[in-house]
Amino acid sequence: MTTRTTQTTVSFSSAFLLPGFDAPQPAGDYLVDHDEEAIEGVSRTAWLRVGAFIHLPAIGVRSTMRRMVPITPGDLDAALKKDQT
């Protein structure tokens, strides 16, 4: 099966907390990796998202420890929507 990873940047204007996080994360820009698998069709290929990971800490934050935390796209979307209100 063919897979791909795409990377996006998300921005939070205030602190946020996603399920599985030890503590709230500060406002900032964060890299998010989206893992997808190809679904081969007769006339085209579609991509199914099978996982997502957020890079901690935020972009530009100096830290000796960086990590990728698994997240669900729905939780990320909800947190971004909450951040906009």
mmCIF file of C-alpha atoms in Angstrom:
data_model
loop_
_atom_site.group_PDB
_atom_site.id
_atom_site.type_symbol
_atom_site.label_atom_id
_atom_site.label_comp_id
_atom_site.label_asym_id
_atom_site.label_seq_id
_atom_site.Cartn_x
_atom_site.Cartn_y
_atom_site.Cartn_z
ATOM 1 C CA MET A 1 0.000 0.000 0.000
ATOM 2 C CA THR A 2 1.270 3.456 -0.905
ATOM 3 C CA THR A 3 1.579 5.949 1.930
ATOM 4 C CA ARG A 4 2.553 9.583 2.196
ATOM 5 C CA THR A 5 3.112 12.157 4.901
ATOM 6 C CA THR A 6 2.165 15.786 4.413
ATOM 7 C CA GLN A 7 3.178 18.527 6.810
ATOM 8 C CA THR A 8 1.187 21.641 7.667
ATOM 9 C CA THR A 9 1.583 24.476 10.141
ATOM 10 C CA VAL A 10 -1.212 25.380 12.544
ATOM 11 C CA SER A 11 -1.369 28.542 14.633
ATOM 12 C CA PHE A 12 -2.846 29.000 18.085
ATOM 13 C CA SER A 13 -3.374 32.482 19.511
ATOM 14 C CA SER A 14 -3.870 31.164 23.057
ATOM 15 C CA ALA A 15 -2.827 28.153 25.112
ATOM 16 C CA PHE A 16 -4.507 24.874 24.137
ATOM 17 C CA LEU A 17 -4.825 21.326 25.400
ATOM 18 C CA LEU A 18 -5.426 18.209 23.317
ATOM 19 C CA PRO A 19 -6.289 14.728 24.624
ATOM 20 C CA GLY A 20 -3.098 12.893 25.579
ATOM 21 C CA PHE A 21 -1.150 16.061 26.425
ATOM 22 C CA ASP A 22 0.494 16.275 29.845
ATOM 23 C CA ALA A 23 -0.107 20.018 30.088
ATOM 24 C CA PRO A 24 -1.512 22.908 28.049
ATOM 25 C CA GLN A 25 0.747 24.137 25.264
ATOM 26 C CA PRO A 26 1.443 27.848 24.800
ATOM 27 C CA ALA A 27 0.225 29.916 21.874
ATOM 28 C CA GLY A 28 2.359 29.646 18.760
ATOM 29 C CA ASP A 29 2.870 27.906 15.451
ATOM 30 C CA TYR A 30 3.101 24.109 15.425
ATOM 31 C CA LEU A 31 4.042 21.594 12.739
ATOM 32 C CA VAL A 32 1.529 18.793 12.140
ATOM 33 C CA ASP A 33 2.274 15.631 10.113
ATOM 34 C CA HIS A 34 -0.651 13.877 8.419
ATOM 35 C CA ASP A 35 -0.084 10.222 7.433
ATOM 36 C CA GLU A 36 -2.257 9.005 4.560
ATOM 37 C CA GLU A 37 -2.738 5.753 2.628
ATOM 38 C CA ALA A 38 -3.648 5.589 -1.047
ATOM 39 C CA ILE A 39 -6.975 4.125 -2.084
ATOM 40 C CA GLU A 40 -6.611 3.078 -5.706
ATOM 41 C CA GLY A 41 -9.699 3.671 -7.822
ATOM 42 C CA VAL A 42 -10.444 2.847 -11.428
ATOM 43 C CA SER A 43 -9.912 6.393 -12.660
ATOM 44 C CA ARG A 44 -8.110 8.134 -9.780
ATOM 45 C CA THR A 45 -6.362 7.767 -6.445
ATOM 46 C CA ALA A 46 -7.833 9.037 -3.193
ATOM 47 C CA TRP A 47 -5.999 9.462 0.101
ATOM 48 C CA LEU A 48 -7.317 8.294 3.467
ATOM 49 C CA ARG A 49 -5.909 9.986 6.562
ATOM 50 C CA VAL A 50 -4.720 7.266 8.961
ATOM 51 C CA GLY A 51 -2.815 9.291 11.540
ATOM 52 C CA ALA A 52 -1.659 12.707 12.633
ATOM 53 C CA PHE A 53 1.172 13.929 14.845
ATOM 54 C CA ILE A 54 1.893 17.368 16.295
ATOM 55 C CA HIS A 55 5.489 18.462 16.884
ATOM 56 C CA LEU A 56 6.202 19.849 20.357
ATOM 57 C CA PRO A 57 7.308 22.427 21.359
ATOM 58 C CA ALA A 58 6.125 25.193 19.014
ATOM 59 C CA ILE A 59 8.210 26.396 16.082
ATOM 60 C CA GLY A 60 10.968 28.733 17.247
ATOM 61 C CA VAL A 61 10.929 27.566 20.872
ATOM 62 C CA ARG A 62 14.369 26.523 22.033
ATOM 63 C CA SER A 63 14.332 23.144 23.695
ATOM 64 C CA THR A 64 16.712 20.251 24.103
ATOM 65 C CA MET A 65 13.782 17.872 23.790
ATOM 66 C CA ARG A 66 11.459 17.720 20.785
ATOM 67 C CA ARG A 67 8.735 15.141 20.350
ATOM 68 C CA MET A 68 5.902 14.132 18.072
ATOM 69 C CA VAL A 69 2.610 13.420 19.838
ATOM 70 C CA PRO A 70 -0.158 11.431 18.131
ATOM 71 C CA ILE A 71 -3.420 13.369 17.792
ATOM 72 C CA THR A 72 -6.729 12.887 16.023
ATOM 73 C CA PRO A 73 -7.594 15.344 13.258
ATOM 74 C CA GLY A 74 -11.017 15.926 14.833
ATOM 75 C CA ASP A 75 -9.473 16.955 18.169
ATOM 76 C CA LEU A 76 -7.091 19.307 16.365
ATOM 77 C CA ASP A 77 -9.912 20.846 14.336
ATOM 78 C CA ALA A 78 -11.987 21.367 17.497
ATOM 79 C CA ALA A 79 -9.066 23.020 19.311
ATOM 80 C CA LEU A 80 -8.402 25.343 16.358
ATOM 81 C CA LYS A 81 -12.076 26.281 16.159
ATOM 82 C CA LYS A 82 -12.178 26.992 19.915
ATOM 83 C CA ASP A 83 -9.053 29.139 19.534
ATOM 84 C CA GLN A 84 -10.825 31.318 16.947
ATOM 85 C CA THR A 85 -13.675 32.234 19.294
#
